[in-house]
CSV table of C-alpha atoms in Angstrom, one decimal:
chain,number,residue,atom,x,y,z
A,47,MET,CA,58.3,59.3,78.5
A,48,PHE,CA,58.9,58.4,82.1
A,49,PHE,CA,55.4,59.5,83.2
A,50,ASN,CA,53.6,57.5,80.5
A,51,ASP,CA,55.7,54.4,81.3
A,52,PHE,CA,54.9,54.9,85.0
A,53,ILE,CA,51.2,55.1,84.4
A,54,GLY,CA,51.3,52.2,82.0
A,55,MET,CA,53.0,50.1,84.6
A,56,LEU,CA,50.4,51.0,87.2
A,57,LEU,CA,47.5,50.3,84.8
A,58,LYS,CA,49.0,47.0,83.8
A,59,ALA,CA,49.4,46.1,87.4
A,60,GLY,CA,45.7,47.0,87.9
A,61,SER,CA,44.5,45.5,84.7
A,62,ARG,CA,42.7,42.7,86.5
A,63,GLN,CA,40.5,45.4,88.0
A,64,ASN,CA,40.2,47.2,84.7
A,65,MET,CA,41.9,50.3,86.1
A,66,THR,CA,41.7,53.2,83.7
A,67,ASN,CA,43.7,56.5,83.5
A,68,LYS,CA,40.7,58.3,85.0
A,69,GLN,CA,40.4,55.8,87.9
A,70,PHE,CA,44.2,56.2,88.5
A,71,LEU,CA,43.7,59.9,88.9
A,72,GLU,CA,40.8,59.5,91.2
A,73,LYS,CA,42.8,57.2,93.5
A,74,GLU,CA,45.7,59.7,93.5
A,75,ILE,CA,43.4,62.6,94.3
A,76,TYR,CA,41.9,60.7,97.2
A,77,TYR,CA,45.3,59.8,98.7
A,78,TRP,CA,46.5,63.4,98.2
A,79,LEU,CA,43.5,65.0,99.8
A,80,ASN,CA,44.0,62.9,102.9
A,81,SER,CA,47.8,63.1,103.0
A,82,PRO,CA,49.6,64.7,106.0
A,83,GLU,CA,51.7,66.8,103.7
A,84,ARG,CA,48.6,68.6,102.3
A,85,ARG,CA,47.0,68.9,105.7
A,86,LEU,CA,50.2,70.6,106.9
A,87,GLN,CA,50.1,73.0,103.9
A,88,LEU,CA,46.4,73.9,104.7
A,89,THR,CA,47.4,74.4,108.3
A,90,GLY,CA,50.1,76.8,107.5
A,91,ALA,CA,47.9,78.9,105.2
A,92,ALA,CA,45.1,78.9,107.9
A,93,TYR,CA,47.4,80.0,110.7
A,94,TYR,CA,48.7,82.9,108.6
A,95,ARG,CA,45.0,84.0,108.1
A,96,GLN,CA,44.5,83.9,111.9
A,97,ASP,CA,42.4,80.7,111.8
A,98,GLN,CA,44.2,78.8,114.6
A,99,ALA,CA,43.5,75.9,117.0
A,100,ILE,CA,42.6,78.3,119.8
A,101,GLU,CA,39.4,79.1,117.9
A,102,HIS,CA,38.1,75.6,119.0
A,103,LYS,CA,38.9,76.0,122.7
A,104,GLN,CA,36.3,74.9,125.2
A,105,ARG,CA,36.0,75.4,128.9
A,106,THR,CA,35.5,72.1,130.9
A,107,VAL,CA,34.9,71.1,134.5
A,108,ILE,CA,34.9,67.8,136.4
A,109,GLY,CA,31.3,66.7,136.4
A,110,GLU,CA,29.4,63.8,137.8
A,111,ASN,CA,31.3,60.5,138.2
A,112,GLY,CA,34.6,62.4,137.5
A,113,THR,CA,33.9,62.9,133.8
A,114,VAL,CA,35.1,66.0,132.0
A,115,THR,CA,32.1,68.1,131.0
A,116,THR,CA,32.0,71.2,128.7
A,117,VAL,CA,30.4,74.2,130.3
A,118,HIS,CA,29.1,77.3,128.6
A,119,ASN,CA,28.7,79.8,131.4
A,120,LEU,CA,32.4,80.2,132.2
A,121,PRO,CA,34.6,82.8,130.5
A,122,ASN,CA,36.1,81.2,127.4
A,123,ASN,CA,38.5,83.7,125.8
A,124,ARG,CA,40.1,82.7,122.5
A,125,MET,CA,43.0,85.1,122.0
A,126,THR,CA,45.5,84.9,119.3
A,127,ASP,CA,49.0,86.5,119.3
A,128,ASN,CA,49.9,85.6,115.7
A,129,ARG,CA,53.7,85.4,115.9
A,130,TYR,CA,53.7,82.9,113.1
A,131,ALA,CA,52.3,85.4,110.6
A,132,PHE,CA,54.9,87.9,111.8
A,133,LEU,CA,57.6,85.4,111.0
A,134,VAL,CA,56.2,84.7,107.5
A,135,ASP,CA,56.0,88.5,106.7
A,136,GLN,CA,59.4,89.1,108.1
A,137,LYS,CA,61.1,86.4,106.0
A,138,ALA,CA,59.2,87.2,102.8
A,139,ASN,CA,59.9,90.9,103.1
A,140,TYR,CA,63.6,90.4,104.1
A,141,LEU,CA,64.3,88.5,100.8
A,142,LEU,CA,61.7,89.8,98.4
A,143,ALA,CA,60.5,93.3,99.5
A,144,LYS,CA,63.3,95.0,97.6
A,145,PRO,CA,63.3,94.7,93.7
A,146,VAL,CA,65.1,91.7,92.4
A,147,ASP,CA,67.7,92.9,89.9
A,148,ALA,CA,67.3,91.1,86.5
A,149,ARG,CA,70.4,91.8,84.5
A,150,ALA,CA,70.4,90.7,80.8
A,151,ASP,CA,73.6,89.7,79.0
A,152,ASN,CA,73.1,92.5,76.4
A,153,GLU,CA,71.6,96.0,76.4
A,154,ALA,CA,69.1,95.2,73.6
A,155,ALA,CA,67.3,92.6,75.8
A,156,GLN,CA,67.5,94.6,79.1
A,157,ASP,CA,64.4,96.7,78.4
A,158,MET,CA,62.4,93.6,77.5
A,159,VAL,CA,63.6,92.0,80.8
A,160,ASN,CA,62.7,95.1,82.8
A,161,ASP,CA,59.1,94.9,81.4
A,162,ILE,CA,58.7,91.3,82.2
A,163,PHE,CA,60.1,91.5,85.7
A,164,GLY,CA,58.5,94.9,86.7
A,165,PRO,CA,56.4,95.8,89.7
A,166,ARG,CA,53.6,93.4,88.8
A,167,PHE,CA,55.9,90.4,88.7
A,168,ARG,CA,57.6,91.5,91.9
A,169,ARG,CA,54.3,91.6,93.7
A,170,THR,CA,53.5,88.1,92.4
A,171,LEU,CA,56.9,86.8,93.4
A,172,ARG,CA,56.5,88.1,97.0
A,173,ALA,CA,53.1,86.4,97.2
A,174,VAL,CA,54.8,83.2,96.0
A,175,GLY,CA,57.4,83.6,98.7
A,176,LYS,CA,54.7,83.8,101.4
A,177,ASP,CA,53.0,80.8,100.0
A,178,ALA,CA,56.2,78.9,100.0
A,179,LEU,CA,56.7,79.7,103.7
A,180,ASN,CA,53.2,78.6,104.5
A,181,CYS,CA,53.2,75.4,102.3
A,182,GLY,CA,56.8,74.5,101.8
A,183,ILE,CA,56.4,75.0,98.1
A,184,SER,CA,54.5,77.3,95.7
A,185,TYR,CA,54.2,77.5,92.0
A,186,LEU,CA,54.1,79.9,89.0
A,187,PHE,CA,52.2,78.9,85.9
A,188,PRO,CA,53.3,80.6,82.6
A,189,TYR,CA,50.4,81.6,80.3
A,190,VAL,CA,49.6,84.1,77.5
A,191,ASP,CA,47.3,87.0,78.7
A,192,SER,CA,44.6,88.9,76.8
A,193,THR,CA,47.2,91.2,75.3
A,194,GLY,CA,49.2,88.4,73.8
A,195,GLU,CA,52.1,88.7,76.3
A,196,LEU,CA,53.6,86.1,78.5
A,197,ALA,CA,52.5,86.3,82.2
A,198,PHE,CA,52.7,84.2,85.3
A,199,LYS,CA,49.9,83.1,87.6
A,200,ARG,CA,50.5,81.9,91.2
A,201,PHE,CA,49.2,78.5,92.2
A,202,HIS,CA,49.0,77.7,95.9
A,203,GLY,CA,51.0,74.7,97.2
A,204,TYR,CA,47.9,73.0,98.5
A,205,GLU,CA,46.2,73.2,95.0
A,206,ILE,CA,48.8,71.2,93.2
A,207,LEU,CA,49.3,67.4,93.0
A,208,PRO,CA,52.7,67.1,91.2
A,209,PHE,CA,54.0,64.0,89.5
A,210,TRP,CA,57.8,64.3,89.7
A,211,LYS,CA,60.3,62.7,87.4
A,212,ASP,CA,63.0,62.2,90.0
A,213,GLN,CA,63.3,61.6,93.7
A,214,ASP,CA,64.8,65.1,94.3
A,215,HIS,CA,61.8,66.8,92.8
A,216,THR,CA,63.7,68.8,90.2
A,217,ALA,CA,61.6,68.1,87.1
A,218,LEU,CA,57.9,67.3,86.4
A,219,ASP,CA,56.2,64.7,84.3
A,220,ALA,CA,52.7,66.1,84.9
A,221,PHE,CA,50.6,67.8,87.5
A,222,LEU,CA,47.0,68.2,88.6
A,223,ARG,CA,45.4,71.3,90.0
A,224,MET,CA,42.2,71.3,92.1
A,225,TYR,CA,40.5,74.5,93.2
A,226,PRO,CA,37.0,75.5,94.4
A,227,GLN,CA,34.9,77.8,92.3
A,228,GLU,CA,31.5,79.4,93.0
A,229,VAL,CA,28.9,78.7,90.3
A,230,TYR,CA,25.1,79.1,90.0
A,231,GLU,CA,22.7,76.3,89.3
A,232,GLY,CA,19.5,78.2,88.5
A,233,GLN,CA,19.3,80.7,91.3
A,234,THR,CA,21.3,78.6,93.8
A,235,LYS,CA,25.0,79.3,94.4
A,236,LYS,CA,27.2,76.3,95.1
A,237,ILE,CA,30.9,75.5,95.2
A,238,VAL,CA,32.3,73.0,92.7
A,239,GLN,CA,35.8,71.5,92.8
A,240,ARG,CA,37.4,72.0,89.4
A,241,VAL,CA,40.3,69.8,88.4
A,242,GLU,CA,42.8,70.5,85.6
A,243,TRP,CA,45.1,67.8,84.4
A,244,TYR,CA,48.3,69.1,82.7
A,245,THR,CA,50.6,66.9,80.5
A,246,LEU,CA,52.8,67.6,77.5
A,247,ASP,CA,49.8,67.1,75.3
A,248,GLY,CA,47.8,70.0,76.9
A,249,VAL,CA,45.1,70.5,79.5
A,250,GLN,CA,42.1,68.4,80.3
A,251,LYS,CA,39.3,69.7,82.6
A,252,PHE,CA,37.1,67.9,85.0
A,253,ILE,CA,34.7,68.4,87.9
A,254,TYR,CA,35.5,66.4,91.0
A,255,GLU,CA,32.3,65.3,92.9
A,256,ALA,CA,31.8,62.5,95.4
A,257,GLY,CA,35.2,61.0,94.7
A,258,SER,CA,34.7,60.9,90.9
A,259,LEU,CA,36.0,62.9,88.0
A,260,LYS,CA,33.5,64.1,85.4
A,261,PRO,CA,35.0,65.5,82.2
A,262,GLU,CA,33.9,69.0,81.4
A,263,SER,CA,34.9,68.5,77.8
A,264,THR,CA,36.5,65.8,75.6
A,265,ASP,CA,38.9,68.4,74.2
A,266,ILE,CA,42.6,68.7,75.2
A,267,PHE,CA,43.4,72.4,75.3
A,268,PRO,CA,46.7,73.8,74.1
A,269,TYR,CA,48.9,75.8,76.4
A,270,VAL,CA,49.6,78.8,74.1
A,271,VAL,CA,47.4,80.5,71.6
A,272,ILE,CA,49.1,83.4,69.7
A,273,ASN,CA,47.0,85.5,67.3
A,274,SER,CA,48.8,86.6,64.2
A,275,GLY,CA,47.7,89.4,61.8
A,276,GLU,CA,44.0,90.1,62.3
A,277,GLY,CA,43.5,87.6,65.1
A,278,GLU,CA,41.1,85.4,63.2
A,279,PRO,CA,40.8,81.8,64.6
A,280,GLU,CA,42.4,80.4,61.4
A,281,GLU,CA,45.3,82.7,61.9
A,282,ALA,CA,45.9,81.8,65.5
A,283,LYS,CA,49.1,79.9,66.3
A,284,THR,CA,48.9,77.2,69.0
A,285,PHE,CA,51.6,75.2,70.6
A,286,ASN,CA,52.5,73.3,73.7
A,287,TRP,CA,55.5,73.7,75.8
A,288,ALA,CA,58.3,71.2,75.5
A,289,ARG,CA,58.3,71.2,79.3
A,290,ILE,CA,55.5,70.9,81.8
A,291,PRO,CA,54.4,74.5,82.4
A,292,LEU,CA,54.8,74.7,86.1
A,293,ILE,CA,57.7,76.3,88.0
A,294,PRO,CA,58.1,75.2,91.6
A,295,PHE,CA,59.4,77.6,94.2
A,296,LYS,CA,60.6,75.8,97.3
A,297,LEU,CA,61.2,77.1,100.8
A,298,ASN,CA,64.0,74.4,101.2
A,299,SER,CA,65.0,71.3,99.4
A,300,GLU,CA,62.8,69.1,101.7
A,301,GLU,CA,59.8,71.3,101.1
A,302,ILE,CA,59.1,71.6,104.8
A,303,PRO,CA,56.8,74.6,105.7
A,304,LEU,CA,57.6,77.0,108.5
A,305,ILE,CA,54.5,76.0,110.4
A,306,LYS,CA,56.1,72.6,111.1
A,307,ARG,CA,58.6,74.2,113.4
A,308,VAL,CA,56.5,76.6,115.4
A,309,LYS,CA,52.9,75.3,115.5
A,310,SER,CA,53.1,73.8,119.0
A,311,LEU,CA,54.7,76.9,120.3
A,312,GLN,CA,52.1,79.2,118.7
A,313,ASP,CA,49.3,77.1,120.1
A,314,ALA,CA,50.9,77.2,123.6
A,315,LEU,CA,51.2,81.0,123.4
A,316,ASN,CA,47.6,81.4,122.5
A,317,VAL,CA,46.6,79.1,125.3
A,318,MET,CA,48.6,81.1,127.8
A,319,TYR,CA,46.9,84.4,126.8
A,320,SER,CA,43.5,82.9,126.8
A,321,GLY,CA,43.9,81.1,130.1
A,322,TYR,CA,45.2,84.3,131.7
A,323,MET,CA,42.1,86.2,130.6
A,324,ASP,CA,39.9,83.4,131.8
A,325,ASN,CA,41.4,83.4,135.2
A,326,MET,CA,41.2,87.1,135.5
A,327,GLN,CA,37.5,86.9,135.1
A,328,GLU,CA,35.0,85.2,137.4
A,329,ASP,CA,35.9,81.5,137.8
A,330,PRO,CA,35.0,79.4,140.8
A,331,ARG,CA,37.9,77.1,140.2
A,332,ASN,CA,40.3,79.8,141.3
A,333,ALA,CA,39.5,78.9,144.9
A,334,ILE,CA,39.8,75.7,147.1
A,335,LEU,CA,36.5,75.3,148.9
A,336,VAL,CA,36.2,73.8,152.5
A,337,LEU,CA,32.7,72.6,153.4
A,338,HIS,CA,31.5,72.4,157.0
A,339,ASN,CA,28.5,70.2,157.9
A,340,TYR,CA,27.5,69.9,154.2
A,341,ASP,CA,25.2,67.1,153.1
A,342,GLY,CA,22.6,66.3,150.5
A,343,GLN,CA,25.0,66.2,147.6
A,344,ASN,CA,28.3,64.5,146.7
A,345,MET,CA,31.4,66.5,145.8
A,346,ALA,CA,30.8,66.1,142.0
A,347,GLU,CA,27.3,67.5,142.2
A,348,PHE,CA,28.6,70.3,144.5
A,349,ARG,CA,31.4,71.3,142.0
A,350,ARG,CA,29.0,71.2,139.1
A,351,ASN,CA,26.3,73.3,140.8
A,352,LEU,CA,29.0,75.8,141.9
A,353,ALA,CA,30.4,76.1,138.4
A,354,THR,CA,26.9,76.4,136.9
A,355,TYR,CA,25.1,78.6,139.3
A,356,GLY,CA,27.9,80.3,141.2
A,357,GLY,CA,26.4,79.4,144.7
A,358,VAL,CA,25.6,76.5,147.1
A,359,LYS,CA,23.2,75.7,149.9
A,360,VAL,CA,24.5,74.8,153.3
A,361,ARG,CA,22.8,73.7,156.6
A,362,ASP,CA,23.3,75.6,159.8
A,363,PRO,CA,25.8,75.7,161.4
A,364,GLY,CA,27.5,74.7,158.2
A,365,GLY,CA,29.5,77.0,156.0
A,366,VAL,CA,32.0,77.2,153.2
A,367,ASP,CA,35.5,78.6,153.7
A,368,VAL,CA,37.5,79.8,150.7
A,369,LEU,CA,41.2,79.3,150.2
A,370,ALA,CA,41.9,81.8,147.4
A,371,VAL,CA,44.2,80.8,144.6
A,372,PRO,CA,45.6,84.2,143.3
A,373,VAL,CA,46.4,84.6,139.7
A,374,ASN,CA,50.1,85.4,139.5
A,375,SER,CA,50.5,87.6,136.4
A,376,GLU,CA,54.3,87.5,136.6
A,377,ASN,CA,54.3,83.7,136.1
A,378,TYR,CA,52.1,84.2,133.0
A,379,GLN,CA,54.4,87.0,131.7
A,380,ALA,CA,57.5,84.9,132.2
A,381,ILE,CA,56.0,81.9,130.3
A,382,ILE,CA,54.7,84.2,127.5
A,383,ASN,CA,58.1,85.8,127.1
A,384,LEU,CA,59.7,82.4,126.9
A,385,LEU,CA,57.3,81.2,124.3
A,386,LYS,CA,57.7,84.3,122.1
A,387,ARG,CA,61.5,83.9,122.3
A,388,ALA,CA,61.2,80.2,121.4
A,389,ILE,CA,59.0,81.0,118.4
A,390,ILE,CA,61.6,83.5,117.1
A,391,GLU,CA,64.5,81.0,117.7
A,392,ASN,CA,62.8,77.9,116.2
A,393,GLY,CA,61.4,79.9,113.3
A,394,ARG,CA,64.8,81.5,112.7
A,395,GLY,CA,63.5,85.0,112.8
A,396,LEU,CA,64.8,88.4,113.9
A,397,ASP,CA,63.8,89.7,117.4
A,398,THR,CA,63.2,93.4,116.7
A,399,LYS,CA,63.1,94.0,120.5
A,400,ASP,CA,66.5,92.5,121.1
A,401,ASP,CA,68.5,94.5,123.7
A,402,ARG,CA,71.3,94.9,121.2
A,403,LEU,CA,68.9,96.9,119.0
A,404,THR,CA,67.1,98.9,121.7
A,405,ALA,CA,70.1,99.9,123.8
A,406,GLY,CA,71.8,102.9,122.2
A,407,SER,CA,73.2,102.7,118.7
A,408,PRO,CA,74.0,99.1,117.7
A,409,ASN,CA,77.2,98.5,115.7
A,410,MET,CA,77.3,96.5,112.6
A,411,MET,CA,78.8,93.4,114.3
A,412,ASN,CA,75.8,93.2,116.6
A,413,ILE,CA,73.4,93.7,113.7
A,414,ARG,CA,75.1,91.0,111.6
A,415,SER,CA,75.0,88.5,114.5
A,416,MET,CA,71.3,89.2,115.0
A,417,TYR,CA,70.6,88.4,111.4
A,418,THR,CA,72.4,85.0,111.5
A,419,ASP,CA,69.3,82.9,112.1
A,420,LEU,CA,67.2,84.9,109.6
A,421,ASP,CA,70.0,84.4,107.0
A,422,LEU,CA,69.9,80.6,107.4
A,423,ASP,CA,66.4,80.4,106.0
A,424,ALA,CA,67.0,83.2,103.5
A,425,ASP,CA,70.1,81.4,102.1
A,426,ASP,CA,68.1,78.2,101.5
A,427,MET,CA,65.2,80.1,100.1
A,428,GLU,CA,67.3,82.1,97.7
A,429,LEU,CA,69.2,79.0,96.5
A,430,GLU,CA,65.9,77.4,95.6
A,431,PHE,CA,64.4,80.6,94.1
A,432,GLN,CA,67.5,81.1,91.9
A,433,ALA,CA,67.1,77.7,90.4
A,434,SER,CA,63.4,78.4,89.8
A,435,MET,CA,64.1,81.7,88.2
A,436,ALA,CA,66.4,79.9,85.7
A,437,ASP,CA,63.6,77.6,84.9
A,438,LEU,CA,61.3,80.5,84.4
A,439,MET,CA,63.7,82.1,82.0
A,440,TRP,CA,63.4,79.0,79.8
A,441,PHE,CA,59.7,79.8,79.2
A,442,VAL,CA,60.5,83.4,78.6
A,443,ASN,CA,63.1,82.6,76.0
A,444,THR,CA,61.0,79.9,74.4
A,445,PHE,CA,58.0,82.3,74.0
A,446,ASN,CA,60.2,85.1,72.7
A,447,SER,CA,61.8,82.8,70.2
A,448,ALA,CA,58.4,81.7,68.9
A,449,LEU,CA,57.6,85.4,68.2
A,450,GLY,CA,61.0,86.2,66.7
A,451,ARG,CA,62.2,88.2,69.6
A,452,PRO,CA,65.7,88.1,71.1
A,453,VAL,CA,66.6,85.6,73.8
A,454,THR,CA,68.9,86.3,76.6
A,455,ASP,CA,70.5,84.9,79.7
A,456,VAL,CA,69.6,86.8,82.9
A,457,GLN,CA,71.3,87.1,86.2
A,458,PHE,CA,69.0,87.5,89.2
A,459,ILE,CA,70.3,89.3,92.3
A,460,PHE,CA,68.1,89.2,95.4
A,461,ASN,CA,68.6,92.4,97.5
A,462,ARG,CA,67.9,91.6,101.1
A,463,ASP,CA,66.3,94.2,103.3
A,464,THR,CA,68.9,94.3,106.1
A,465,MET,CA,68.9,96.8,108.9
A,466,VAL,CA,72.2,98.8,109.0
A,467,ASN,CA,73.9,101.5,111.1
A,468,GLU,CA,73.9,104.1,108.4
A,469,SER,CA,76.6,106.4,110.0
A,470,GLU,CA,79.0,103.4,110.3
A,471,VAL,CA,78.4,102.3,106.7
A,472,ILE,CA,78.8,105.8,105.3
A,473,ASN,CA,82.1,106.2,107.2
A,474,ASP,CA,83.3,102.8,105.8
A,475,CYS,CA,82.3,104.0,102.3
A,476,ARG,CA,84.3,107.2,102.8
A,477,ALA,CA,87.3,105.3,104.0
A,478,SER,CA,87.2,103.0,100.9
A,479,VAL,CA,87.7,105.9,98.4
A,480,GLY,CA,90.8,105.1,96.3
A,481,ILE,CA,90.9,101.5,97.5
A,482,ILE,CA,87.9,100.0,95.6
A,483,SER,CA,86.0,101.3,92.6
A,484,GLN,CA,83.5,104.2,92.9
A,485,GLU,CA,80.8,101.9,91.5
A,486,THR,CA,81.2,99.4,94.4
A,487,ILE,CA,81.2,102.2,96.9
A,488,ILE,CA,78.0,103.7,95.5
A,489,ALA,CA,76.3,100.3,95.4
A,490,ASN,CA,76.9,99.8,99.1
A,491,HIS,CA,75.9,103.3,100.2
A,492,PRO,CA,72.7,103.0,102.4
A,493,TRP,CA,71.0,106.0,100.7
A,494,VAL,CA,71.4,104.7,97.1
A,495,LYS,CA,68.4,102.8,95.6
A,496,ASP,CA,69.6,102.6,92.0
A,497,SER,CA,73.4,102.3,91.9
A,498,LYS,CA,73.6,102.5,88.1
A,499,LYS,CA,71.6,105.7,87.9
A,500,GLU,CA,73.4,107.2,90.9
A,501,LEU,CA,76.8,106.5,89.3
A,502,GLU,CA,75.7,108.3,86.1
A,503,GLN,CA,74.6,111.3,88.1
A,504,VAL,CA,77.9,111.4,90.0
A,505,GLN,CA,79.9,111.3,86.8
A,506,GLN,CA,77.7,114.0,85.2
A,507,GLU,CA,78.2,116.3,88.3
A,508,GLN,CA,82.0,115.7,88.2
A,509,ALA,CA,82.1,116.6,84.5
A,510,GLN,CA,80.2,119.8,85.2
A,511,GLN,CA,82.5,120.7,88.0
A,512,MET,CA,85.6,120.1,85.9
A,513,ALA,CA,84.1,122.3,83.1
A,514,ALA,CA,83.4,125.1,85.6
A,515,MET,CA,87.0,125.0,86.9
A,516,ASP,CA,88.5,125.4,83.4
A,517,PRO,CA,88.5,129.1,82.5
A,518,TYR,CA,89.5,128.3,78.9
A,519,GLY,CA,86.5,126.0,78.3
A,520,GLY,CA,88.5,122.8,77.9
A,521,ASN,CA,90.8,122.2,74.9
A,522,GLU,CA,89.2,124.9,72.7
A,523,GLY,CA,91.6,127.7,74.0
A,524,TRP,CA,94.7,125.6,73.6
A,525,SER,CA,97.1,126.8,70.9
A,526,LYS,CA,97.8,124.0,68.4
A,527,ASN,CA,100.9,125.8,67.2
A,528,ASN,CA,103.0,126.4,70.3
A,529,GLY,CA,101.2,124.3,72.9
A,530,THR,CA,100.3,127.3,75.0
A,531,HIS,CA,97.1,129.0,75.8
A,532,GLY,CA,96.3,131.8,73.4
């Protein structure tokens, strides 16, 4: 295999230092934990959870000798307007909020497909979509659950160290998963870093501590255990997949997370909100102070005492004149609006407060033009997800084949949650009668959720209407002898 040859080459190159497979993994983990790619993935996940750079904001003044000094008696607002999380939710819901149609190539397999890709899977898939937006890539892991059925577990992008076969990252040779877990040692709770090493041979488990891997067991665990008959251990059937059991779901081919595009803008927006609130509250730096006959302290000491105590001492006939520096809220508002707009544009989102939406009844041309940027990311994401779903079906068919169940090809259709002008779309559907098929018209009607079920209902109603209009009850009253009604 490529991966074994690769590790063998590395171990051979490091043979002078007696580099083992375990040492190789420890080195790779160290570089991965400190890599800019993983730091960016963690940043995206943290920003979505509202843990942003503004939380570390400090207030500073010019202290003695012109040095910047942190002060703690000034207003220090830390406000977050999380436009980034809005973008993530908007993009994930746009592509994945509606059910993904999974159409099997035969009716016998359709019920099975509907069970696999039901509401539980759709919920997991939307979580994978959000994780892909935050990290650039997310993963699904196929496993057999307690009921003996195939299921899929989400792995966060920042948990996985993949070893790719090719430069385009289309196939895997192996992967490593690291995740924290709370455990008790006696009566003390602590967090340990668990490491799972996945190859075609199975899974090995370790504890990562102080830069070293400590095996939890010498066993290599199989991927799939299927109980047959009574479920006794001797009757259990175990096997490993012929592929590495990890399905990557990428945001784009470069695996660049959304936070890369908008982090600086999101930080600037938070700074503007927080700075405006600081300036609206008491702050001696809002004024330029003019001192008359003032002595005893230099200017640095004066500014520090003023910032700290809010007052100064002067000698008669001395005094302090104040040149106020007013806070112009319009300037803040203008910059905040520009930053919000920039976040939407750079993040390729939809501005729901666009004038084309809020002014009257927008036509479909305006709506489609507004969705152009959002569709750019959705097209990339859908292309990657379609390829991932095809890989996922390989595991479904392999598992079903092992149990003697039918295998099938499945077509996945992503239904985007697009805003429409319903009246205009309904009029277009009405005008299309007799030009295109009734099935196509029904599928595009804005009120229809299940086009197949709706078409069956329409056909049933039409048949009932035809039967009601026939006073002779169809062909039963037709004379076979003379071709006339009897």
